[in-house]
Tab-separated table of C-alpha atoms and ligand atoms in Angstrom:
chain	number	residue	atom	x	y	z
A	265	MET	CA	-34.695	-102.641	98.099
A	266	GLU	CA	-34.128	-100.777	101.294
A	267	SER	CA	-37.452	-98.646	102.035
A	268	ALA	CA	-36.916	-94.801	101.905
A	269	LYS	CA	-38.240	-95.019	105.528
A	270	ASN	CA	-35.537	-97.448	106.729
A	271	TYR	CA	-32.525	-95.805	104.994
A	272	ILE	CA	-34.005	-92.229	107.037
A	273	GLU	CA	-34.196	-93.687	110.119
A	274	LYS	CA	-30.413	-94.774	109.743
A	275	ASN	CA	-28.963	-91.526	108.661
A	276	LYS	CA	-31.526	-89.067	110.137
A	277	ASP	CA	-28.459	-87.482	112.487
A	278	ARG	CA	-26.284	-87.077	110.072
A	279	PHE	CA	-28.733	-85.390	107.854
A	280	LEU	CA	-29.671	-83.127	110.484
A	281	GLU	CA	-26.298	-82.223	111.170
A	282	GLU	CA	-25.551	-81.578	107.371
A	283	LEU	CA	-28.511	-79.303	107.354
A	284	PHE	CA	-27.415	-77.488	110.684
A	285	GLU	CA	-24.034	-76.744	108.886
A	286	LEU	CA	-25.816	-75.422	105.879
A	287	LEU	CA	-27.960	-73.132	108.243
A	288	ARG	CA	-25.223	-71.812	109.961
A	289	ILE	CA	-24.213	-69.823	107.035
A	290	PRO	CA	-25.787	-66.696	107.201
A	291	SER	CA	-26.743	-66.431	103.577
A	292	ILE	CA	-28.918	-62.832	103.773
A	293	SER	CA	-29.336	-61.839	99.942
A	294	ALA	CA	-30.871	-58.579	100.920
A	295	ASP	CA	-28.046	-57.080	102.977
A	296	SER	CA	-24.733	-56.729	101.005
A	297	ALA	CA	-22.537	-57.074	104.277
A	298	TYR	CA	-23.214	-60.981	103.907
A	299	LYS	CA	-22.255	-61.079	100.396
A	300	GLU	CA	-19.163	-63.601	101.189
A	301	ASP	CA	-21.509	-65.879	103.260
A	302	VAL	CA	-24.331	-66.168	100.270
A	303	ILE	CA	-21.734	-67.361	98.005
A	304	LYS	CA	-20.328	-69.726	100.804
A	305	ALA	CA	-24.080	-71.350	100.922
A	306	ALA	CA	-24.090	-71.836	97.260
A	307	ASN	CA	-20.688	-73.699	97.276
A	308	ALA	CA	-22.073	-75.737	100.109
A	309	VAL	CA	-25.286	-76.781	98.155
A	310	LYS	CA	-22.825	-77.183	95.415
A	311	ASP	CA	-20.650	-79.695	97.603
A	312	ARG	CA	-23.804	-81.414	99.048
A	313	LEU	CA	-25.279	-82.170	95.825
A	314	LYS	CA	-21.851	-83.876	94.050
A	315	GLU	CA	-21.891	-86.210	97.401
A	316	ALA	CA	-25.406	-87.087	96.985
A	317	GLY	CA	-25.045	-88.365	93.265
A	318	CYS	CA	-25.096	-85.739	90.978
A	319	ASP	CA	-22.904	-86.682	88.130
A	320	HIS	CA	-22.143	-82.863	87.271
A	321	THR	CA	-22.171	-79.822	89.412
A	322	GLU	CA	-21.730	-76.421	88.473
A	323	ILE	CA	-21.490	-73.100	90.002
A	324	CYS	CA	-23.464	-70.431	87.411
A	325	GLU	CA	-22.310	-66.916	87.327
A	326	THR	CA	-25.241	-64.247	86.940
A	327	PRO	CA	-25.388	-60.793	86.979
A	328	GLY	CA	-26.187	-61.451	90.931
A	329	TYR	CA	-25.658	-64.176	93.176
A	330	PRO	CA	-25.040	-67.739	91.402
A	331	ILE	CA	-27.266	-70.531	90.903
A	332	VAL	CA	-26.212	-73.870	91.335
A	333	TYR	CA	-26.902	-76.501	89.107
A	334	GLY	CA	-26.446	-80.194	89.085
A	335	GLU	CA	-27.654	-82.944	87.351
A	336	LYS	CA	-27.924	-87.017	87.141
A	337	ILE	CA	-28.829	-88.134	84.038
A	338	ILE	CA	-29.386	-92.032	83.361
A	339	ASP	CA	-31.333	-92.125	80.166
A	340	GLU	CA	-32.275	-89.669	77.500
A	341	ASN	CA	-35.437	-91.625	77.140
A	342	LEU	CA	-36.363	-91.228	80.760
A	343	PRO	CA	-38.366	-88.376	82.320
A	344	THR	CA	-36.629	-85.625	83.758
A	345	VAL	CA	-37.707	-83.614	86.966
A	346	LEU	CA	-36.176	-80.208	87.573
A	347	VAL	CA	-35.933	-79.517	91.355
A	348	TYR	CA	-36.002	-75.640	92.494
A	349	GLY	CA	-35.289	-73.843	95.657
A	350	HIS	CA	-33.166	-71.139	97.165
A	351	TYR	CA	-30.361	-71.198	99.574
A	352	ASP	CA	-30.834	-67.393	100.421
A	353	VAL	CA	-32.667	-66.513	103.258
A	354	GLN	CA	-34.289	-63.196	105.085
A	355	PRO	CA	-32.758	-61.107	107.349
A	356	PRO	CA	-33.022	-62.379	110.811
A	357	ASP	CA	-33.967	-58.772	112.578
A	358	PRO	CA	-35.528	-58.247	114.749
A	359	LEU	CA	-32.695	-59.697	116.576
A	360	ASP	CA	-33.632	-59.556	120.063
A	361	LEU	CA	-37.124	-61.188	119.630
A	362	TRP	CA	-35.255	-64.593	118.795
A	363	ASP	CA	-35.152	-66.533	121.635
A	364	THR	CA	-31.941	-68.612	120.269
A	365	PRO	CA	-29.451	-67.020	117.951
A	366	ALA	CA	-31.070	-66.949	114.165
A	367	PHE	CA	-27.851	-68.733	112.665
A	368	GLU	CA	-27.026	-71.190	115.607
A	369	PRO	CA	-29.457	-74.026	114.843
A	370	VAL	CA	-31.016	-75.709	117.462
A	371	ILE	CA	-33.583	-78.398	118.044
A	372	LYS	CA	-36.087	-77.565	120.505
A	373	LYS	CA	-39.666	-79.248	121.072
A	374	THR	CA	-43.141	-77.359	120.628
A	375	ASP	CA	-46.947	-78.037	121.229
A	376	ILE	CA	-47.034	-78.724	117.354
A	377	HIS	CA	-43.682	-80.500	116.843
A	378	PRO	CA	-43.429	-82.678	120.005
A	379	GLU	CA	-40.606	-84.548	118.372
A	380	GLY	CA	-38.777	-81.380	117.809
A	381	ALA	CA	-38.044	-79.107	115.362
A	382	ILE	CA	-35.096	-76.904	113.720
A	383	PHE	CA	-34.964	-73.240	114.944
A	384	ALA	CA	-33.056	-70.972	112.633
A	385	ARG	CA	-33.320	-68.612	109.909
A	386	GLY	CA	-34.125	-70.692	106.820
A	387	SER	CA	-34.495	-73.798	108.645
A	388	CYS	CA	-37.840	-73.955	106.410
A	389	ASP	CA	-37.568	-71.273	104.218
A	390	ASP	CA	-36.286	-72.687	102.064
A	391	LYS	CA	-32.850	-74.405	103.012
A	392	GLY	CA	-34.606	-77.145	104.857
A	393	GLN	CA	-36.868	-78.140	102.487
A	394	MET	CA	-34.320	-77.514	99.771
A	395	TYR	CA	-32.185	-79.996	101.682
A	396	MET	CA	-35.009	-82.405	101.549
A	397	HIS	CA	-34.308	-82.983	97.746
A	398	VAL	CA	-30.676	-83.535	98.204
A	399	LYS	CA	-31.450	-86.068	100.883
A	400	ALA	CA	-33.937	-87.614	98.789
A	401	LEU	CA	-31.341	-87.897	96.149
A	402	GLU	CA	-28.714	-89.539	98.162
A	403	TYR	CA	-31.400	-91.875	99.056
A	404	MET	CA	-32.065	-92.999	95.497
A	405	THR	CA	-28.729	-93.046	94.265
A	406	LYS	CA	-27.314	-94.793	96.683
A	407	THR	CA	-29.927	-97.522	96.987
A	408	ASN	CA	-29.867	-97.708	93.082
A	409	GLN	CA	-33.195	-96.675	93.131
A	410	LEU	CA	-33.156	-93.300	91.073
A	411	PRO	CA	-36.293	-94.123	88.243
A	412	CYS	CA	-35.648	-90.848	86.021
A	413	ASN	CA	-33.240	-88.062	85.377
A	414	VAL	CA	-32.867	-85.249	87.852
A	415	LYS	CA	-31.700	-81.645	87.665
A	416	PHE	CA	-31.390	-79.162	90.373
A	417	MET	CA	-31.579	-75.128	90.452
A	418	ILE	CA	-30.907	-73.739	93.229
A	419	GLU	CA	-30.879	-69.602	93.281
A	420	GLY	CA	-29.782	-67.070	95.746
A	421	GLU	CA	-31.889	-64.574	95.099
A	422	GLU	CA	-35.619	-65.674	96.057
A	423	GLU	CA	-36.038	-63.499	98.467
A	424	VAL	CA	-35.235	-60.233	97.015
A	425	GLY	CA	-37.475	-60.991	93.978
A	426	SER	CA	-35.327	-63.614	92.075
A	427	VAL	CA	-33.702	-60.674	89.350
A	428	SER	CA	-31.101	-62.769	88.226
A	429	ILE	CA	-33.033	-66.065	87.252
A	430	GLY	CA	-34.948	-64.621	84.715
A	431	TRP	CA	-31.795	-63.848	82.977
A	432	PHE	CA	-30.336	-67.636	83.437
A	433	VAL	CA	-33.479	-69.287	82.491
A	434	GLU	CA	-33.484	-67.301	78.898
A	435	ARG	CA	-30.172	-68.415	78.605
A	436	ASN	CA	-30.399	-71.896	79.087
A	437	LYS	CA	-33.479	-73.112	78.119
A	438	GLU	CA	-31.929	-76.508	77.008
A	439	LYS	CA	-29.862	-77.012	80.128
A	440	LEU	CA	-32.658	-76.688	81.821
A	441	LYS	CA	-34.974	-78.646	80.183
A	442	ASN	CA	-37.374	-81.134	81.992
A	443	ASP	CA	-40.818	-82.823	82.304
A	444	ILE	CA	-41.752	-81.229	85.517
A	445	ILE	CA	-40.751	-78.893	87.921
A	446	LEU	CA	-40.624	-79.953	91.736
A	447	ILE	CA	-40.269	-76.958	94.444
A	448	SER	CA	-40.435	-77.656	98.295
A	449	ASP	CA	-40.821	-73.864	99.166
A	450	THR	CA	-44.515	-73.829	100.495
A	451	GLY	CA	-46.374	-75.272	103.231
A	452	MET	CA	-49.433	-77.732	104.140
A	453	ILE	CA	-52.199	-77.524	106.412
A	454	SER	CA	-51.306	-79.764	108.910
A	455	LYS	CA	-49.533	-83.058	109.648
A	456	GLU	CA	-52.780	-84.658	110.265
A	457	HIS	CA	-54.273	-83.003	106.932
A	458	PRO	CA	-51.642	-82.894	104.394
A	459	SER	CA	-52.243	-80.578	101.118
A	460	ILE	CA	-50.339	-79.912	98.082
A	461	THR	CA	-50.108	-76.295	96.765
A	462	THR	CA	-51.846	-75.877	93.524
A	463	GLY	CA	-51.793	-71.925	93.619
A	464	LEU	CA	-49.476	-68.904	94.558
A	465	ARG	CA	-50.434	-65.189	94.149
A	466	GLY	CA	-48.379	-62.990	92.313
A	467	LEU	CA	-47.218	-59.804	93.031
A	468	SER	CA	-46.590	-56.009	92.606
A	469	TYR	CA	-43.938	-54.259	94.931
A	470	VAL	CA	-43.540	-50.688	94.702
A	471	GLU	CA	-42.309	-47.837	96.812
A	472	VAL	CA	-43.592	-44.179	97.603
A	473	GLU	CA	-42.352	-41.241	97.998
A	474	VAL	CA	-44.285	-37.956	98.854
A	475	THR	CA	-42.297	-34.598	98.855
A	476	GLY	CA	-43.531	-31.506	100.437
A	477	PRO	CA	-41.587	-28.101	101.342
A	478	ASN	CA	-37.761	-28.945	100.266
A	479	ARG	CA	-36.620	-28.721	103.935
A	480	ASP	CA	-37.899	-29.995	107.250
A	481	LEU	CA	-39.823	-27.162	108.797
A	482	HIS	CA	-40.506	-25.897	112.031
A	483	SER	CA	-44.020	-27.079	113.290
A	484	GLY	CA	-45.182	-24.505	114.993
A	485	LEU	CA	-43.876	-21.680	112.649
A	486	TYR	CA	-44.903	-23.212	109.335
A	487	GLY	CA	-47.587	-25.943	110.601
A	488	GLY	CA	-51.187	-25.701	109.473
A	489	ALA	CA	-50.087	-23.669	106.156
A	490	VAL	CA	-48.116	-26.094	104.196
A	491	ALA	CA	-49.010	-29.567	103.215
A	492	ASN	CA	-47.318	-32.119	105.842
A	493	PRO	CA	-46.311	-35.186	103.642
A	494	ILE	CA	-47.030	-37.495	106.441
A	495	ASN	CA	-50.260	-36.299	106.854
A	496	ILE	CA	-50.887	-36.669	103.211
A	497	LEU	CA	-49.464	-39.799	102.460
A	498	THR	CA	-51.396	-41.656	105.379
A	499	LYS	CA	-54.771	-39.819	104.038
A	500	MET	CA	-53.749	-41.339	100.349
A	501	ILE	CA	-52.990	-44.717	102.112
A	502	ALA	CA	-56.070	-45.160	103.743
A	503	SER	CA	-58.153	-44.131	100.576
A	504	LEU	CA	-56.993	-47.080	98.826
A	505	HIS	CA	-59.447	-49.400	100.631
A	506	ASP	CA	-63.067	-48.337	100.827
A	507	GLU	CA	-65.758	-49.402	103.661
A	508	ASN	CA	-65.905	-52.892	102.285
A	509	ASN	CA	-62.342	-53.324	102.614
A	510	HIS	CA	-62.291	-53.020	98.467
A	511	ILE	CA	-59.277	-51.565	96.771
A	512	THR	CA	-59.961	-48.718	95.095
A	513	VAL	CA	-57.354	-48.412	92.265
A	514	PRO	CA	-59.472	-48.139	89.293
A	515	GLY	CA	-59.527	-51.306	87.106
A	516	PHE	CA	-57.506	-52.998	89.816
A	517	TYR	CA	-60.427	-56.278	89.787
A	518	ASP	CA	-60.644	-55.948	86.040
A	519	ASP	CA	-58.799	-59.638	85.481
A	520	VAL	CA	-59.525	-60.862	88.531
A	521	GLU	CA	-60.351	-64.615	87.987
A	522	GLU	CA	-63.761	-65.270	89.792
A	523	LEU	CA	-64.093	-68.702	91.455
A	524	SER	CA	-67.224	-70.618	90.897
A	525	LYS	CA	-70.009	-71.424	93.360
A	526	GLU	CA	-68.807	-75.025	93.473
A	527	GLU	CA	-65.143	-74.104	93.548
A	528	ARG	CA	-65.334	-72.147	96.526
A	529	GLU	CA	-67.579	-74.627	98.251
A	530	LYS	CA	-64.949	-77.143	97.621
A	531	MET	CA	-62.063	-75.077	99.027
A	532	ALA	CA	-64.239	-74.184	101.868
A	533	GLU	CA	-64.318	-78.144	102.806
A	534	ALA	CA	-60.555	-77.649	103.971
A	535	PRO	CA	-60.143	-77.723	107.426
A	536	PHE	CA	-59.858	-74.320	108.920
A	537	ASN	CA	-60.564	-73.154	112.612
A	538	LEU	CA	-61.353	-69.489	112.833
A	539	GLU	CA	-60.589	-69.563	116.391
A	540	ASP	CA	-57.630	-71.548	116.568
A	541	TYR	CA	-56.706	-69.147	113.748
A	542	LYS	CA	-57.228	-65.998	116.201
A	543	LYS	CA	-55.708	-67.431	118.702
A	544	ALA	CA	-52.435	-68.074	117.522
A	545	LEU	CA	-52.189	-64.606	116.544
A	546	ASP	CA	-53.602	-63.224	119.586
A	547	ILE	CA	-56.150	-61.080	117.841
A	548	ASP	CA	-59.931	-60.905	118.848
A	549	ALA	CA	-61.325	-60.364	115.316
A	550	VAL	CA	-60.218	-61.251	111.512
A	551	TYR	CA	-60.559	-58.427	109.298
A	552	GLY	CA	-60.539	-58.145	105.205
A	553	GLU	CA	-62.569	-57.919	102.330
A	554	LYS	CA	-66.139	-58.201	102.668
A	555	GLY	CA	-68.317	-61.158	100.995
A	556	TYR	CA	-65.161	-63.397	101.611
A	557	THR	CA	-63.899	-66.095	104.204
A	558	THR	CA	-60.304	-66.179	105.700
A	559	ASP	CA	-59.129	-68.586	103.560
A	560	GLU	CA	-60.443	-66.839	100.401
A	561	ARG	CA	-59.030	-63.590	101.602
A	562	ALA	CA	-55.606	-65.055	102.170
A	563	SER	CA	-55.444	-66.973	98.454
A	564	ILE	CA	-57.938	-66.362	95.694
A	565	ARG	CA	-58.283	-62.652	96.511
A	566	PRO	CA	-55.997	-59.829	95.827
A	567	THR	CA	-54.589	-57.459	98.690
A	568	LEU	CA	-52.744	-53.911	98.965
A	569	ASP	CA	-50.628	-53.922	102.238
A	570	VAL	CA	-48.228	-51.042	103.385
A	571	ASN	CA	-44.909	-53.279	104.538
A	572	GLY	CA	-43.287	-50.022	105.709
A	573	ILE	CA	-43.814	-46.508	106.406
A	574	TRP	CA	-41.775	-43.955	107.250
A	575	GLY	CA	-40.725	-39.912	107.567
A	576	GLY	CA	-39.909	-36.991	109.754
A	577	TYR	CA	-38.461	-38.269	113.249
A	578	THR	CA	-38.673	-41.402	114.929
A	579	GLY	CA	-35.856	-40.968	117.625
A	580	GLU	CA	-35.900	-40.765	121.323
A	581	GLY	CA	-38.148	-37.839	122.813
A	582	ALA	CA	-39.970	-35.167	120.458
A	583	LYS	CA	-38.882	-32.997	117.676
A	584	THR	CA	-41.199	-30.341	116.466
A	585	VAL	CA	-41.104	-30.936	112.553
A	586	ILE	CA	-42.951	-30.993	109.503
A	587	PRO	CA	-40.947	-33.406	107.575
A	588	SER	CA	-39.780	-32.586	103.701
A	589	LYS	CA	-40.397	-36.082	102.811
A	590	ALA	CA	-42.667	-39.525	103.508
A	591	TYR	CA	-42.384	-43.203	102.425
A	592	ALA	CA	-44.128	-46.254	102.066
A	593	LYS	CA	-43.308	-49.755	100.627
A	594	ILE	CA	-46.512	-51.436	99.513
A	595	SER	CA	-47.159	-54.796	98.028
A	596	MET	CA	-50.159	-55.886	96.113
A	597	ARG	CA	-50.649	-59.625	96.094
A	598	LEU	CA	-52.516	-60.778	92.793
A	599	VAL	CA	-54.107	-63.557	91.823
A	600	PRO	CA	-54.192	-65.465	88.303
A	601	ASN	CA	-55.027	-63.477	85.224
A	602	GLN	CA	-54.032	-60.283	86.902
A	603	ASN	CA	-51.054	-58.763	84.935
A	604	TRP	CA	-48.541	-57.669	87.575
A	605	GLU	CA	-47.019	-55.123	85.148
A	606	LYS	CA	-50.576	-53.392	84.482
A	607	ILE	CA	-51.493	-53.498	88.247
A	608	THR	CA	-48.030	-51.633	88.715
A	609	GLU	CA	-49.124	-49.053	86.046
A	610	LEU	CA	-52.670	-48.678	87.116
A	611	PHE	CA	-51.514	-48.339	91.139
A	612	LYS	CA	-49.182	-45.398	89.809
A	613	LYS	CA	-51.342	-43.580	87.569
A	614	HIS	CA	-54.290	-43.466	90.579
A	615	PHE	CA	-51.530	-42.757	93.350
A	616	GLU	CA	-49.992	-39.861	91.570
A	617	SER	CA	-53.459	-38.513	90.491
A	618	ILE	CA	-55.000	-38.659	94.049
A	619	ALA	CA	-51.823	-36.330	95.119
A	620	PRO	CA	-53.148	-33.168	96.521
A	621	LYS	CA	-51.670	-29.688	95.283
A	622	GLY	CA	-48.757	-28.682	97.262
A	623	VAL	CA	-46.456	-32.109	97.052
A	624	THR	CA	-45.332	-34.114	94.410
A	625	VAL	CA	-45.567	-37.939	94.400
A	626	GLU	CA	-43.128	-40.508	92.746
A	627	VAL	CA	-44.024	-43.893	92.667
A	628	LYS	CA	-41.108	-46.671	92.058
A	629	PRO	CA	-41.738	-50.048	90.985
A	630	HIS	CA	-39.470	-52.682	92.765
A	631	HIS	CA	-40.335	-56.109	91.258
A	632	GLY	CA	-43.086	-58.499	90.663
A	633	GLY	CA	-44.144	-61.727	89.337
A	634	GLN	CA	-47.401	-63.737	88.139
A	635	ALA	CA	-49.901	-65.607	89.855
A	636	TYR	CA	-49.785	-69.578	89.140
A	637	VAL	CA	-51.910	-72.600	89.415
A	638	THR	CA	-51.538	-76.007	89.149
A	639	PRO	CA	-54.508	-77.879	87.490
A	640	ILE	CA	-55.190	-80.906	89.960
A	641	ASP	CA	-55.766	-83.366	86.741
A	642	HIS	CA	-51.962	-82.759	85.652
A	643	ILE	CA	-49.950	-85.857	85.772
A	644	GLY	CA	-47.390	-84.114	87.973
A	645	TYR	CA	-49.831	-83.631	90.600
A	646	LYS	CA	-51.503	-87.084	90.202
A	647	ALA	CA	-48.138	-88.470	90.792
A	648	ALA	CA	-47.514	-86.479	93.724
A	649	GLU	CA	-51.276	-87.305	95.089
A	650	LYS	CA	-50.073	-90.947	94.844
A	651	ALA	CA	-46.792	-90.077	96.808
A	652	TYR	CA	-48.584	-88.372	99.662
A	653	GLU	CA	-50.978	-91.518	100.133
A	654	ASP	CA	-48.033	-93.650	100.192
A	655	THR	CA	-46.397	-92.072	103.216
A	656	PHE	CA	-49.343	-90.297	104.695
A	657	GLY	CA	-51.790	-92.995	104.264
A	658	LYS	CA	-54.331	-90.176	103.315
A	659	THR	CA	-55.059	-88.078	99.785
A	660	PRO	CA	-53.571	-85.012	99.883
A	661	ILE	CA	-55.872	-81.816	99.703
A	662	PRO	CA	-55.058	-79.590	97.105
A	663	GLN	CA	-54.548	-75.945	98.392
A	664	ARG	CA	-54.073	-72.514	97.061
A	665	SER	CA	-51.519	-70.849	98.955
A	666	GLY	CA	-51.628	-66.893	99.647
A	667	GLY	CA	-47.464	-66.612	98.954
A	668	SER	CA	-45.517	-66.022	96.009
A	669	ILE	CA	-42.816	-67.545	94.370
A	670	PRO	CA	-42.798	-65.097	91.094
A	671	ILE	CA	-40.439	-67.394	89.409
A	672	VAL	CA	-42.968	-70.196	88.815
A	673	ALA	CA	-45.097	-68.520	86.666
A	674	LEU	CA	-41.961	-67.629	84.447
A	675	PHE	CA	-40.660	-71.062	84.252
A	676	GLU	CA	-43.887	-72.059	82.875
A	677	GLU	CA	-43.640	-69.339	80.423
A	678	GLU	CA	-40.219	-70.287	79.429
A	679	LEU	CA	-39.699	-73.852	79.920
A	680	GLU	CA	-42.955	-74.622	79.210
A	681	SER	CA	-43.617	-77.130	82.000
A	682	LYS	CA	-45.907	-77.339	85.129
A	683	ALA	CA	-44.685	-76.951	88.754
A	684	ILE	CA	-45.745	-79.142	91.498
A	685	LEU	CA	-45.513	-77.449	95.088
A	686	MET	CA	-45.031	-80.109	97.481
A	687	GLY	CA	-44.440	-77.890	100.642
A	688	PHE	CA	-43.942	-79.700	104.062
A	689	GLY	CA	-43.761	-76.392	106.131
A	690	LEU	CA	-46.638	-75.471	108.753
A	691	ALA	CA	-48.173	-71.787	109.047
A	692	SER	CA	-46.693	-71.753	112.406
A	693	ASP	CA	-43.231	-72.411	111.418
A	694	ALA	CA	-42.668	-68.434	111.447
A	695	ILE	CA	-40.705	-68.009	108.060
A	696	HIS	CA	-39.610	-64.473	107.555
A	697	SER	CA	-40.194	-64.307	111.222
A	698	PRO	CA	-38.089	-64.365	114.703
A	699	ASN	CA	-37.695	-68.155	115.522
A	700	GLU	CA	-38.633	-69.476	112.218
A	701	HIS	CA	-38.189	-73.422	112.563
A	702	PHE	CA	-39.149	-76.745	110.602
A	703	GLY	CA	-40.665	-79.624	112.162
A	704	VAL	CA	-37.914	-82.712	112.366
A	705	TRP	CA	-40.607	-84.747	111.411
A	706	ASN	CA	-41.777	-82.591	108.691
A	707	PHE	CA	-38.138	-82.605	107.129
A	708	LEU	CA	-37.679	-86.321	107.395
A	709	LYS	CA	-41.560	-87.309	105.977
A	710	GLY	CA	-40.348	-84.822	103.233
A	711	ILE	CA	-37.247	-87.025	102.525
A	712	GLU	CA	-39.375	-89.899	102.285
A	713	THR	CA	-42.423	-88.412	100.211
A	714	ILE	CA	-39.956	-86.896	97.420
A	715	PRO	CA	-38.762	-90.551	96.162
A	716	HIS	CA	-42.332	-91.414	95.859
A	717	PHE	CA	-43.265	-88.936	93.278
A	718	PHE	CA	-39.892	-89.797	91.237
A	719	GLN	CA	-41.186	-93.545	91.258
A	720	HIS	CA	-44.753	-92.416	90.208
A	721	PHE	CA	-44.115	-89.631	87.931
A	722	THR	CA	-41.893	-92.125	85.983
A	723	GLU	CA	-44.529	-94.627	85.903
A	724	MET	CA	-47.475	-92.706	84.969
A	725	SER	CA	-44.990	-90.671	81.910
A	726	LYS	CA	-44.897	-94.242	80.564
A	727	LYS	CA	-48.302	-94.447	79.777
B	136	BES	N1	-41.243	-69.316	100.570
B	136	BES	C1	-41.856	-68.418	99.892
B	136	BES	C2	-43.034	-68.109	99.673
B	136	BES	C3	-44.290	-69.196	100.063
B	136	BES	C4	-44.406	-69.518	101.551
B	136	BES	C5	-45.119	-69.596	99.231
B	136	BES	C6	-45.167	-70.142	102.031
B	136	BES	C7	-46.352	-70.393	99.901
B	136	BES	C8	-46.407	-70.832	101.322
B	136	BES	C9	-40.763	-67.495	99.269
B	136	BES	O1	-39.355	-67.581	100.072
B	136	BES	C10	-41.281	-66.008	99.493
B	136	BES	O2	-41.057	-65.760	100.662
B	136	BES	N2	-41.476	-64.898	98.836
B	136	BES	C11	-41.913	-63.902	98.752
B	136	BES	C12	-41.933	-63.179	97.396
B	136	BES	C13	-40.480	-62.947	96.907
B	136	BES	C14	-40.812	-62.189	95.846
B	136	BES	C15	-39.910	-61.912	97.878
B	136	BES	C16	-43.127	-63.773	99.145
B	136	BES	O3	-44.177	-64.561	99.200
B	136	BES	O4	-43.524	-62.778	99.937
B	137	MN	MN1	-38.900	-69.366	100.103
B	138	MN	MN1	-39.298	-66.738	101.941
């Protein structure tokens, strides 16, 4: 039987060229100007799934962007792995900070990726990682080594809150029935320290609007006598954290799951170097909630952050004006047990209550989702652990991530199965940022590791 390593070595140039073709499609779900490209990407994924060996592929329409579905069912009595990924990408801006154009993929060497990394929007998040599964399927079908059934569900709205996938999952429970969900849309600690993501944070995303006078005013004639919505908004935002960087929204921490001393000690064993962390970001100090380490602040603790703030005059030169309105976009990352709808409600109530007389405040909920955890004694986790042992020669470290894939908790609720998060990206891959990239080594290692997961999961399911 041909090994995955061998097959990959022979075909890697073609694998990369195929991925490049997908990366050239600017499938930006947030921007309606790219609607045709988003749909083009969906069709390309469907075609690639067919070529890789799916017996049935389909473009499933939703109220939003379509979901690409594919399957290869070899025996009803064998387990079924459902692969989830997304073909949409974040907007590439600010464009001038890209060294090479975002949708013209190229391979360039970096310190961390001496064998080269693929630079393009979506290379790591998530086209490159999703495509590892397509090529792993190709290997398994072309060499007659697919040990179980496989289904694919690749969506096009992940970067805008997965609005339609809940709708789709609810209506297609039978079609999506599976024994385990497999996702590569996260990262790992480093090439030397493979890790499996065991947790994702939840999210509540809101927009706030503060309104003062009914029109923009001359800041000399009115300044000092009426509430300035920007002054007020910044004051309100500043009050959302106390001197220890705890969030001040009443009830915010009520349901937060506190980790035991043992669990925190275990977490602290994972390799983490604060000096390297600061250096990579060009900062002279870290900042965050008192009583927690940087790793904890960015994974097991909830947060509240302003993502954008605007209002008044921001053009060239100076304009003396008291704006009528001020706005901000705020995200709260949540941890297991916190309910995002409840948190959104608590935030809304609190934010409205702290508004002084002279302004009105509106809080508009955007989207959200629950946090997620995979227990490390789950058979899916155990199978993944073995797969990494096979290909990295090391036991992977379980790691809770700070990022969110809100749909994962919903899969668990609706489809009653756990998700295994086998991510191969690195923190330095700059996802959502200019110069996003994905190591060629990581891409190929992912393709190699996935079939081992299929093998172990099928074997362990028999017992
Ligand atoms: N793939 C990321 C999430 C991620 C990245 C999790 C790295 C863990 C490690 C995903 O595409 C993403 O960007 N999610 C959004 C949430 C969504 C609702 C826009 C996020 O985390 O901001
Ligand atoms: Mn992603
Ligand atoms: Mn993303």
